[in-house]
Coordinates of C-alpha atoms and ligand atoms in Angstrom, one line a residue:
Chain Q
M1 CA 101.9 61.1 46.1
D2 CA 103.9 63.3 43.8
N3 CA 100.8 63.8 41.7
A4 CA 99.0 64.9 44.9
N5 CA 101.6 67.5 45.4
L6 CA 101.3 68.6 41.8
S7 CA 97.6 69.0 42.2
R8 CA 98.0 70.9 45.5
M9 CA 100.4 73.4 43.8
W10 CA 98.0 73.7 40.9
R11 CA 95.3 74.9 43.3
V12 CA 97.8 77.3 45.1
F13 CA 98.9 78.7 41.7
K14 CA 95.3 79.3 40.6
T15 CA 94.5 81.1 43.8
T16 CA 97.5 83.4 43.4
K17 CA 96.3 84.3 39.8
E18 CA 92.8 85.0 41.1
M19 CA 94.2 87.1 43.9
C20 CA 96.2 89.2 41.5
A21 CA 93.2 89.6 39.2
D22 CA 91.0 90.6 42.2
R23 CA 93.5 93.2 43.2
G24 CA 93.3 94.7 39.8
Y25 CA 96.4 93.3 38.0
S26 CA 95.8 92.2 34.4
V27 CA 95.7 88.5 34.3
P28 CA 94.7 86.8 31.0
E29 CA 91.5 84.7 31.2
H30 CA 93.2 81.5 30.1
E31 CA 95.7 81.8 33.0
L32 CA 92.9 82.1 35.5
N33 CA 91.3 79.0 34.1
I34 CA 94.4 76.8 33.7
T35 CA 93.5 73.1 33.8
F36 CA 95.4 70.5 35.8
D37 CA 96.7 68.9 32.7
E38 CA 98.0 72.2 31.3
F39 CA 99.6 72.9 34.7
K40 CA 101.2 69.5 34.8
Q41 CA 102.5 70.0 31.3
E42 CA 104.1 73.4 32.1
Y43 CA 105.3 73.0 35.7
G44 CA 105.6 69.3 36.3
R45 CA 109.0 67.6 36.5
D46 CA 109.9 64.3 35.0
D47 CA 109.8 62.6 38.4
G48 CA 106.1 63.7 38.8
D49 CA 106.8 66.4 41.4
V50 CA 106.3 70.1 40.8
D51 CA 109.1 72.5 39.7
R52 CA 108.4 75.6 41.8
T53 CA 111.1 77.7 40.1
K54 CA 109.1 77.7 36.9
M55 CA 105.9 78.9 38.6
N56 CA 107.2 82.4 39.4
Y57 CA 105.6 85.2 37.4
S58 CA 105.0 88.9 37.3
C59 CA 101.9 91.0 36.8
Q60 CA 101.2 94.5 35.5
P61 CA 98.5 96.7 37.1
S62 CA 95.5 97.3 34.9
E63 CA 94.5 100.9 33.9
S64 CA 91.7 100.9 36.5
M65 CA 94.1 99.7 39.2
L66 CA 96.6 102.4 38.3
L67 CA 93.8 104.9 38.7
K68 CA 92.6 103.5 41.9
Y69 CA 96.1 103.7 43.4
S70 CA 96.6 107.4 42.3
D71 CA 95.9 110.3 44.5
P72 CA 93.3 112.7 43.0
P73 CA 95.1 115.2 40.8
T74 CA 95.6 118.7 42.2
E75 CA 96.7 122.0 40.7
K76 CA 100.2 121.5 42.1
N77 CA 100.3 117.8 41.0
P78 CA 98.1 117.3 38.0
N79 CA 99.6 113.9 37.2
P80 CA 100.1 112.1 40.5
E81 CA 102.2 109.0 40.3
P82 CA 100.3 105.7 41.0
Q83 CA 101.3 104.0 44.2
I84 CA 101.4 100.6 42.5
G85 CA 103.5 98.9 39.9
T86 CA 104.7 95.5 38.6
I87 CA 104.4 92.7 41.1
W88 CA 106.6 89.6 41.3
V89 CA 105.1 86.4 42.6
E90 CA 107.6 83.8 43.7
F91 CA 107.2 80.3 44.9
N92 CA 110.0 79.5 47.3
G93 CA 110.6 75.8 47.7
D94 CA 112.7 76.0 50.9
D95 CA 111.0 74.3 53.7
N96 CA 112.5 76.8 56.1
A97 CA 112.7 80.3 54.8
G98 CA 114.4 82.8 57.1
L99 CA 115.9 86.3 57.1
K100 CA 118.5 85.3 54.5
H101 CA 115.9 84.2 52.0
L102 CA 113.7 87.2 52.6
R103 CA 116.7 89.6 52.2
D104 CA 117.8 87.9 49.0
Y105 CA 114.3 88.2 47.7
M106 CA 114.1 91.9 48.5
H107 CA 117.4 92.5 46.7
F108 CA 116.1 90.6 43.7
L109 CA 113.0 92.8 43.7
N110 CA 115.0 96.0 44.0
Q111 CA 117.3 95.0 41.2
G112 CA 114.4 93.9 38.9
N113 CA 112.7 97.3 39.6
F114 CA 109.6 95.5 40.9
Y115 CA 107.2 97.7 42.8
S116 CA 106.2 94.9 45.2
G117 CA 106.5 91.2 45.7
I118 CA 104.6 88.2 47.0
M119 CA 106.6 85.2 48.3
I120 CA 104.9 81.9 48.8
T121 CA 106.6 79.3 51.1
P122 CA 105.7 75.7 52.0
K123 CA 105.9 76.5 55.7
Q124 CA 105.7 79.6 57.9
M125 CA 108.9 81.7 57.8
T126 CA 111.0 82.2 60.9
G127 CA 109.8 84.6 63.6
M128 CA 112.7 87.0 62.9
A129 CA 111.9 87.0 59.1
L130 CA 108.3 88.0 60.0
R131 CA 109.6 90.7 62.3
F132 CA 111.8 91.9 59.5
L133 CA 108.8 92.1 57.2
R134 CA 106.9 94.2 59.8
T135 CA 109.7 96.6 60.2
S136 CA 111.3 96.6 56.7
T137 CA 109.6 99.9 55.9
T138 CA 111.4 101.6 58.8
I139 CA 114.7 99.7 58.1
D140 CA 114.5 100.9 54.5
E141 CA 115.1 97.7 52.7
G142 CA 113.0 96.1 50.0
P143 CA 110.8 97.5 47.3
K144 CA 108.6 100.5 47.6
G145 CA 105.3 98.6 47.7
G146 CA 106.6 96.1 50.2
V147 CA 106.8 92.3 50.4
E148 CA 103.9 90.0 51.4
V149 CA 104.4 86.4 52.4
F150 CA 101.8 83.6 52.2
V151 CA 102.0 80.0 53.3
E152 CA 101.0 77.5 50.5
Q153 CA 98.4 76.0 52.9
D154 CA 96.6 79.4 53.1
L155 CA 96.1 79.5 49.3
L156 CA 94.8 76.0 48.8
V157 CA 91.3 77.5 48.6
N158 CA 90.3 81.0 47.6
I159 CA 88.6 82.3 50.8
T160 CA 86.8 85.1 49.0
K161 CA 84.9 82.5 47.0
H162 CA 83.3 81.2 50.1
E163 CA 79.6 82.1 50.2
L164 CA 79.8 83.5 53.7
V165 CA 82.5 85.9 52.8
P166 CA 81.0 89.2 51.6
K167 CA 82.4 91.0 48.7
H168 CA 85.2 93.5 49.7
V169 CA 85.9 96.3 47.3
L170 CA 88.9 98.7 47.8
L171 CA 88.0 102.4 47.6
S172 CA 90.3 104.8 45.8
A173 CA 91.7 107.8 47.6
E174 CA 89.1 109.9 45.8
E175 CA 86.2 107.6 46.8
K176 CA 87.4 107.5 50.3
K177 CA 87.4 111.3 50.5
Q178 CA 83.9 111.4 49.1
L179 CA 82.6 108.8 51.6
L180 CA 84.0 110.7 54.5
S181 CA 82.7 114.1 53.4
R182 CA 79.3 112.6 52.6
Y183 CA 78.9 111.3 56.1
R184 CA 80.9 114.0 57.7
L185 CA 83.2 111.5 59.3
R186 CA 86.8 111.2 60.2
E187 CA 88.5 108.0 59.0
T188 CA 89.2 107.1 62.6
Q189 CA 85.4 106.9 63.2
L190 CA 85.0 104.0 60.7
P191 CA 85.0 100.4 61.9
R192 CA 88.3 98.8 61.4
I193 CA 89.8 95.9 59.6
Q194 CA 93.2 94.4 60.6
Q195 CA 95.8 94.2 57.9
S196 CA 96.3 90.6 59.1
D197 CA 92.6 89.8 58.4
P198 CA 92.5 87.0 55.8
V199 CA 90.5 89.1 53.3
A200 CA 92.7 92.1 53.9
K201 CA 95.7 90.0 53.3
Y202 CA 94.2 88.6 50.1
L203 CA 93.5 92.1 48.8
G204 CA 96.9 93.3 50.0
L205 CA 95.3 96.2 51.9
R206 CA 97.6 98.9 53.1
R207 CA 97.2 100.9 56.3
G208 CA 94.7 103.8 55.9
Q209 CA 92.9 102.3 52.9
V210 CA 89.1 101.8 53.1
V211 CA 87.2 98.8 51.8
K212 CA 83.5 98.7 51.0
I213 CA 81.9 95.5 52.2
I214 CA 78.8 94.4 50.3
R215 CA 76.5 92.0 52.0
K216 CA 73.3 90.3 50.9
S217 CA 70.4 90.6 53.3
E218 CA 67.1 88.9 53.1
T219 CA 65.2 91.9 54.4
A220 CA 67.2 94.8 53.0
G221 CA 68.5 93.3 49.7
R222 CA 72.1 94.4 49.5
Y223 CA 73.8 96.8 51.9
A224 CA 77.2 98.2 52.2
S225 CA 79.5 99.0 55.1
Y226 CA 83.0 100.4 55.2
R227 CA 86.1 99.5 57.0
W228 CA 89.3 101.3 57.6
C229 CA 92.5 99.2 57.4
I230 CA 94.8 99.4 60.4
Chain Z
M1 CA 75.1 102.6 58.4
S2 CA 75.7 104.0 61.9
P3 CA 79.4 103.5 62.8
T4 CA 79.3 106.4 65.2
S5 CA 77.1 104.5 67.6
I6 CA 79.7 101.7 67.8
L7 CA 82.8 103.8 68.1
K8 CA 81.8 106.8 70.1
K9 CA 81.2 105.0 73.3
P10 CA 80.6 107.1 76.4
S11 CA 83.7 107.1 78.5
A12 CA 84.1 104.1 80.7
P13 CA 82.7 104.4 84.2
N14 CA 86.0 104.2 86.0
L15 CA 87.5 107.1 84.0
P16 CA 87.1 110.5 85.5
S17 CA 84.3 112.5 83.8
T18 CA 85.3 115.3 81.5
D19 CA 84.4 118.2 83.7
K20 CA 86.9 117.0 86.4
A21 CA 90.6 117.4 85.8
V22 CA 92.4 114.3 84.5
N23 CA 93.8 112.3 87.4
P24 CA 97.5 112.7 87.1
R25 CA 98.1 109.3 88.6
H26 CA 96.1 107.7 85.7
L27 CA 98.0 109.8 83.2
E28 CA 101.2 108.6 84.7
V29 CA 100.2 105.0 84.5
A30 CA 99.1 105.4 80.9
L31 CA 102.4 107.1 80.0
H32 CA 104.3 104.4 81.8
H33 CA 102.7 101.7 79.7
A34 CA 103.1 103.7 76.5
N35 CA 106.8 104.0 77.3
I36 CA 107.2 100.3 77.8
I37 CA 105.5 99.5 74.5
E38 CA 107.7 102.1 72.8
N39 CA 110.7 100.6 74.5
Q40 CA 109.8 97.1 73.4
K41 CA 109.5 98.2 69.8
N42 CA 112.9 99.8 69.9
V43 CA 114.5 96.8 71.6
E44 CA 112.9 94.4 69.1
K45 CA 114.2 96.5 66.2
E46 CA 117.7 96.6 67.7
I47 CA 117.7 92.8 68.1
L48 CA 116.5 92.3 64.5
K49 CA 119.3 94.6 63.3
A50 CA 121.9 92.8 65.3
I51 CA 120.7 89.4 64.0
L52 CA 120.8 90.8 60.4
D53 CA 124.4 91.8 61.0
L54 CA 125.5 88.7 62.8
M55 CA 123.7 86.4 60.4
D56 CA 126.7 86.4 58.0
F57 CA 129.4 87.1 60.6
P58 CA 132.4 87.1 60.8
T59 CA 133.3 89.0 57.7
D60 CA 136.8 87.4 57.5
P61 CA 136.5 83.9 56.2
K62 CA 139.8 83.0 58.0
A63 CA 138.6 84.2 61.4
D64 CA 139.3 81.7 64.2
P65 CA 136.4 81.2 66.6
A66 CA 138.9 80.3 69.3
R67 CA 140.8 83.6 68.9
P68 CA 138.3 86.2 67.7
S69 CA 139.6 89.6 66.8
P70 CA 138.8 92.3 69.4
A71 CA 136.6 94.1 66.8
D72 CA 134.6 91.0 66.0
A73 CA 134.3 90.1 69.7
A74 CA 132.9 93.5 70.4
A75 CA 130.5 93.4 67.4
F76 CA 129.2 90.1 68.7
C77 CA 129.1 90.8 72.5
N78 CA 127.7 94.4 72.5
P79 CA 124.3 93.8 71.1
L80 CA 123.9 90.6 73.1
N81 CA 123.2 92.7 76.2
L82 CA 119.7 93.2 74.8
F83 CA 119.2 89.5 73.9
Q84 CA 117.0 87.0 75.7
P85 CA 118.0 83.4 75.2
S86 CA 115.2 83.0 72.7
D87 CA 116.6 85.8 70.6
Y88 CA 119.9 84.0 70.7
D89 CA 118.2 80.9 69.5
S90 CA 116.8 82.9 66.6
L91 CA 120.2 84.1 65.7
I92 CA 121.5 80.5 65.6
E93 CA 118.4 79.5 63.5
E94 CA 119.0 82.2 61.0
R95 CA 122.7 81.4 60.7
N96 CA 121.8 77.8 60.1
L97 CA 119.3 78.7 57.4
A98 CA 122.2 80.6 55.8
E99 CA 124.2 77.4 56.1
H100 CA 126.7 78.9 58.6
C101 CA 127.9 77.4 61.9
G102 CA 125.5 78.5 64.7
Y103 CA 128.3 80.3 66.6
A104 CA 128.4 83.8 65.3
L105 CA 132.2 84.2 65.6
C106 CA 132.8 81.1 63.4
P107 CA 133.1 81.5 59.6
R108 CA 132.8 77.8 58.8
P109 CA 129.7 76.2 57.3
R110 CA 127.6 74.1 59.6
K111 CA 128.1 70.3 59.7
K112 CA 126.0 68.3 57.3
A113 CA 124.6 65.0 58.2
R114 CA 125.8 62.1 56.1
N115 CA 122.4 61.3 54.9
N116 CA 118.8 62.5 55.2
A117 CA 117.8 60.2 58.0
R118 CA 115.9 62.0 60.8
R119 CA 118.0 60.4 63.6
H120 CA 121.7 59.6 63.6
L121 CA 123.9 57.4 65.8
I122 CA 126.9 59.4 67.1
T123 CA 129.8 58.0 69.1
T124 CA 130.6 60.3 72.1
E125 CA 132.6 60.0 75.3
N126 CA 129.5 58.5 76.9
G127 CA 129.1 55.9 74.2
V128 CA 126.8 55.8 71.2
Q129 CA 123.9 58.3 71.3
V130 CA 120.9 58.9 69.1
V131 CA 120.9 62.5 67.8
E132 CA 118.3 64.3 65.8
K133 CA 119.5 65.3 62.4
K134 CA 118.5 68.9 63.1
A135 CA 120.6 69.1 66.3
L136 CA 123.5 67.5 64.5
E137 CA 123.6 70.2 61.8
V138 CA 123.6 73.3 64.1
W139 CA 127.4 73.7 64.6
C140 CA 130.6 73.0 62.7
S141 CA 132.1 71.3 65.7
D142 CA 131.5 70.4 69.3
D143 CA 133.9 73.2 70.3
C144 CA 131.6 75.8 68.7
A145 CA 128.6 74.2 70.4
R146 CA 130.4 74.7 73.7
R147 CA 131.4 78.3 72.9
A148 CA 127.9 79.2 71.9
M149 CA 126.3 77.7 75.0
Y150 CA 128.9 79.5 77.2
V151 CA 127.4 82.8 75.8
K152 CA 123.8 81.7 76.0
V153 CA 123.9 80.9 79.7
Q154 CA 125.0 84.5 80.4
L155 CA 121.9 86.0 78.7
N156 CA 119.2 87.6 80.7
E157 CA 115.8 85.8 80.6
E158 CA 113.9 89.0 81.2
P159 CA 113.0 91.2 78.2
A160 CA 115.4 94.1 78.0
W161 CA 112.5 96.6 78.0
L162 CA 111.4 95.4 81.4
R163 CA 114.8 95.1 83.1
R164 CA 115.1 97.3 86.1
G165 CA 118.7 96.9 86.8
G166 CA 120.0 98.2 83.4
V167 CA 121.1 95.9 80.6
G168 CA 123.6 94.0 82.7
Q169 CA 127.2 93.2 82.6
K170 CA 129.4 92.5 79.6
I171 CA 129.0 89.1 78.0
E172 CA 132.2 87.0 78.3
L173 CA 133.5 84.8 75.5
M174 CA 135.1 81.4 75.8
A175 CA 138.3 82.3 73.9
E176 CA 142.0 81.7 74.2
N177 CA 142.8 85.4 73.9
Q178 CA 140.5 86.7 76.6
G179 CA 143.1 89.3 77.7
E180 CA 143.3 91.1 74.3
H181 CA 139.6 91.9 74.5
Q182 CA 139.9 93.6 77.8
I183 CA 142.8 95.8 76.6
A184 CA 141.0 96.6 73.4
L185 CA 137.9 97.7 75.2
P186 CA 138.8 100.2 77.9
L187 CA 136.0 101.1 80.3
R188 CA 134.5 104.3 79.0
L189 CA 131.9 106.5 80.6
K190 CA 128.9 107.3 78.4
G191 CA 128.4 110.6 80.0
T192 CA 129.4 114.0 78.7
N193 CA 132.7 114.0 80.6
A194 CA 133.8 110.9 78.8
P195 CA 136.9 112.4 77.1
A196 CA 138.3 113.4 80.5
T197 CA 138.6 109.8 81.8
E198 CA 142.2 109.4 80.7
Q199 CA 143.4 112.0 83.1
M200 CA 141.3 110.7 86.0
S201 CA 142.8 108.7 88.7
E202 CA 141.3 105.3 89.4
E203 CA 139.4 106.5 92.3
D204 CA 137.9 109.5 90.5
A205 CA 136.8 107.2 87.7
A206 CA 135.1 104.9 90.2
W207 CA 133.2 107.8 91.7
A208 CA 132.2 109.0 88.2
M209 CA 131.0 105.6 87.4
R210 CA 128.9 105.5 90.6
D211 CA 127.4 108.9 89.7
E212 CA 126.6 107.7 86.2
A213 CA 125.0 104.6 87.5
L214 CA 122.9 106.7 89.9
A215 CA 121.9 108.9 87.0
E216 CA 121.0 106.0 84.9
L217 CA 118.9 104.5 87.7
A218 CA 117.1 107.8 88.2
Q219 CA 116.4 108.0 84.5
E220 CA 115.0 104.5 84.6
R221 CA 112.7 105.5 87.3
G222 CA 111.5 108.4 85.1
E223 CA 113.2 111.1 87.2
K224 CA 114.7 114.2 85.6
P225 CA 118.5 114.3 85.6
G226 CA 120.0 116.0 88.6
Q227 CA 116.7 116.1 90.5
L228 CA 116.5 113.8 93.5
S229 CA 113.1 112.4 94.2
K230 CA 111.7 111.3 97.6
A231 CA 112.5 107.7 96.8
N232 CA 116.1 108.6 96.1
D233 CA 116.4 110.5 99.3
V234 CA 115.2 107.6 101.3
L235 CA 117.6 105.3 99.6
I236 CA 120.6 107.6 100.4
A237 CA 119.5 108.5 103.9
A238 CA 119.1 104.9 105.0
E239 CA 121.3 104.0 107.9
I240 CA 123.4 100.9 107.8
K241 CA 123.1 98.9 111.1
E242 CA 125.4 96.0 111.6
N243 CA 124.0 93.0 113.4
T244 CA 126.9 92.6 115.9
D245 CA 125.5 90.2 118.5
S246 CA 124.6 87.3 116.2
K247 CA 124.5 83.9 117.8
T248 CA 125.1 80.5 116.3
P249 CA 122.0 79.5 114.6
I250 CA 120.0 76.7 116.2
A251 CA 117.9 74.3 114.1
P252 CA 114.2 74.7 114.9
S253 CA 112.9 71.9 117.1
A254 CA 109.6 70.2 117.2
E255 CA 109.2 70.7 120.9
G256 CA 106.9 73.2 122.4
M257 CA 105.2 73.9 119.1
G258 CA 101.8 72.7 120.4
H259 CA 99.2 73.0 117.8
S260 CA 101.5 74.3 115.2
H261 CA 100.9 71.3 112.9
F262 CA 97.3 72.5 112.6
A263 CA 98.5 75.9 111.5
I264 CA 97.6 77.1 108.0
E265 CA 100.1 79.7 107.0
G266 CA 100.8 80.5 110.7
H267 CA 97.2 80.7 111.7
V268 CA 95.7 78.0 113.9
P269 CA 92.0 77.5 113.1
K270 CA 90.0 78.0 116.3
A271 CA 87.1 75.8 115.3
D272 CA 89.3 72.7 115.2
L273 CA 91.1 73.6 118.4
K274 CA 87.8 73.9 120.2
K275 CA 86.8 70.5 118.9
E276 CA 90.0 69.0 120.2
H277 CA 89.4 70.5 123.6
D278 CA 85.9 69.0 123.6
S279 CA 87.3 65.7 122.8
S280 CA 89.7 65.8 125.6
E281 CA 86.9 66.8 127.9
E282 CA 85.0 63.9 126.6
E283 CA 88.0 61.7 127.2
Y284 CA 87.7 62.8 130.8
E285 CA 84.0 62.1 130.8
A286 CA 84.6 58.9 129.0
E287 CA 85.6 57.3 132.2
D288 CA 81.8 57.2 132.7
G289 CA 81.8 54.5 130.0
D290 CA 80.7 56.3 126.8
E291 CA 83.6 54.9 124.8
D292 CA 82.0 54.7 121.4
Q293 CA 81.5 58.4 121.1
E294 CA 85.0 59.2 122.2
G295 CA 86.4 56.9 119.6
E296 CA 84.4 58.6 116.9
D297 CA 85.5 62.1 117.9
A298 CA 89.1 61.0 118.0
D299 CA 88.7 59.7 114.5
D300 CA 87.3 63.0 113.3
D301 CA 90.2 64.9 114.8
W302 CA 92.7 62.6 113.2
D303 CA 91.0 63.2 109.8
I304 CA 91.3 67.0 110.2
A305 CA 94.9 66.8 111.1
E306 CA 95.6 64.6 108.2
M307 CA 93.7 66.9 105.9
V308 CA 95.7 69.9 107.0
E309 CA 98.9 68.0 106.6
D310 CA 97.9 67.0 103.1
E311 CA 97.1 70.5 102.3
L312 CA 100.5 71.6 103.6
D313 CA 102.2 69.0 101.5
A314 CA 100.4 70.2 98.4
V315 CA 101.4 73.8 99.1
L316 CA 105.0 72.7 99.7
Q317 CA 105.1 70.8 96.5
D318 CA 103.6 73.7 94.5
T319 CA 106.4 75.9 95.7
Ligands
LIG1 ZN1 131.9 76.8 64.2

């Protein structure tokens, strides 16, 4: 049974690595392809269960990600600061995580100068903790880039690898500007994608960002559509 | 790609067309709903803030839940006006997750079950009881459980953003030093003339409070301060008429009610009545010897009466 939990956490761990890579963080190839035996070696406990505290890790954004998250340079601001930075991924072992855990986590991120964080919990957090997450930007706590939470269950499989899920690609601010001017559109005219949509969550989309969705079609080959994140 | 066709829908048929002026009534309704949503957001944020504050309360580790300091009592009670019982449960849950006793004025840690069994046997006044581990670990003591529940029953079930009668009265605590809290928290008016209260006589203060309450009520109705609306006028102009010649109430009797047992919400269906008439005529005719038919009709009538009664029963049970 403990081995089952270990293999479960191995799958969750791999999904988080893939997720970070897909968002544009630099993740070494061998970490993406970690085998079960390697995982067991590194994160298994003597009693056969998993040691979640060892699983935590941080990721640096790649060059292309930094570029994607920077506003186009202007005369006034020739070197705009990227709206992204180091992310901290934490596996919280508490069955019941609440406001207290979330707040402690935010303080930890602030002290470690992390730009954003992802917390993975065995079960859904309390309702108040989720409310705190939604309003933390207005309450002015936590890191600049915000905190995301996932339940382990949601990361057992990588949804974006499912054949029916089309490829989602985030547009940079510059690309978004070009798209809108090419079609003479306002962003509000684009179809929308909820921030809570599973793929939007996977990519960590922020309000106002635009994703390009590339579908395969038997008649038209490949075609793209765009969605505005709300 | 043609997103425009999806998004730029022609205006819905029940909306006024663009060349007519916008119906002020619709605008008002839309505004009203927008206000409620805005209000809800603010209330939810306030509740969250209060729970964040009360999560690690009280600040003094030696505080006594039976005799809270006036400042602590106020810090606990004031935000509770906005709470629904479910919000209060959230507060208890969050305190427990932080390992504190569920009662927000208690600095002690919550009780820990002796072992990890899901159910425990507890000896109480009513004998031995089976208690869920979770329920056992909410409070530090039965006293705190009682104090916390005393507060919970005073909370308003209705969300604060929908309450018409204001946020409600002050929450009372189960404490040994009740008196201190009242002295420490003098009744203050929120209005601009608040500093003047000290010189006011008791009666003046009462009038001022009434004015303030009226102003608050008006604001709740969406009226501008100092401007009485029609609705307000009617309320004030209403005459109070005392019912002087009241008699001793008499219990309703079953006599003289006739067909009332057929009545459905006060209305006696005519079709059935007619049928009954027919059957009584037949009864009369039955003397001629057609007894079979009479029996059948009487049966029918009985069925209808029974059906109506069943229906009435069902209605009564529903309510
Ligand atoms: Zn206690």
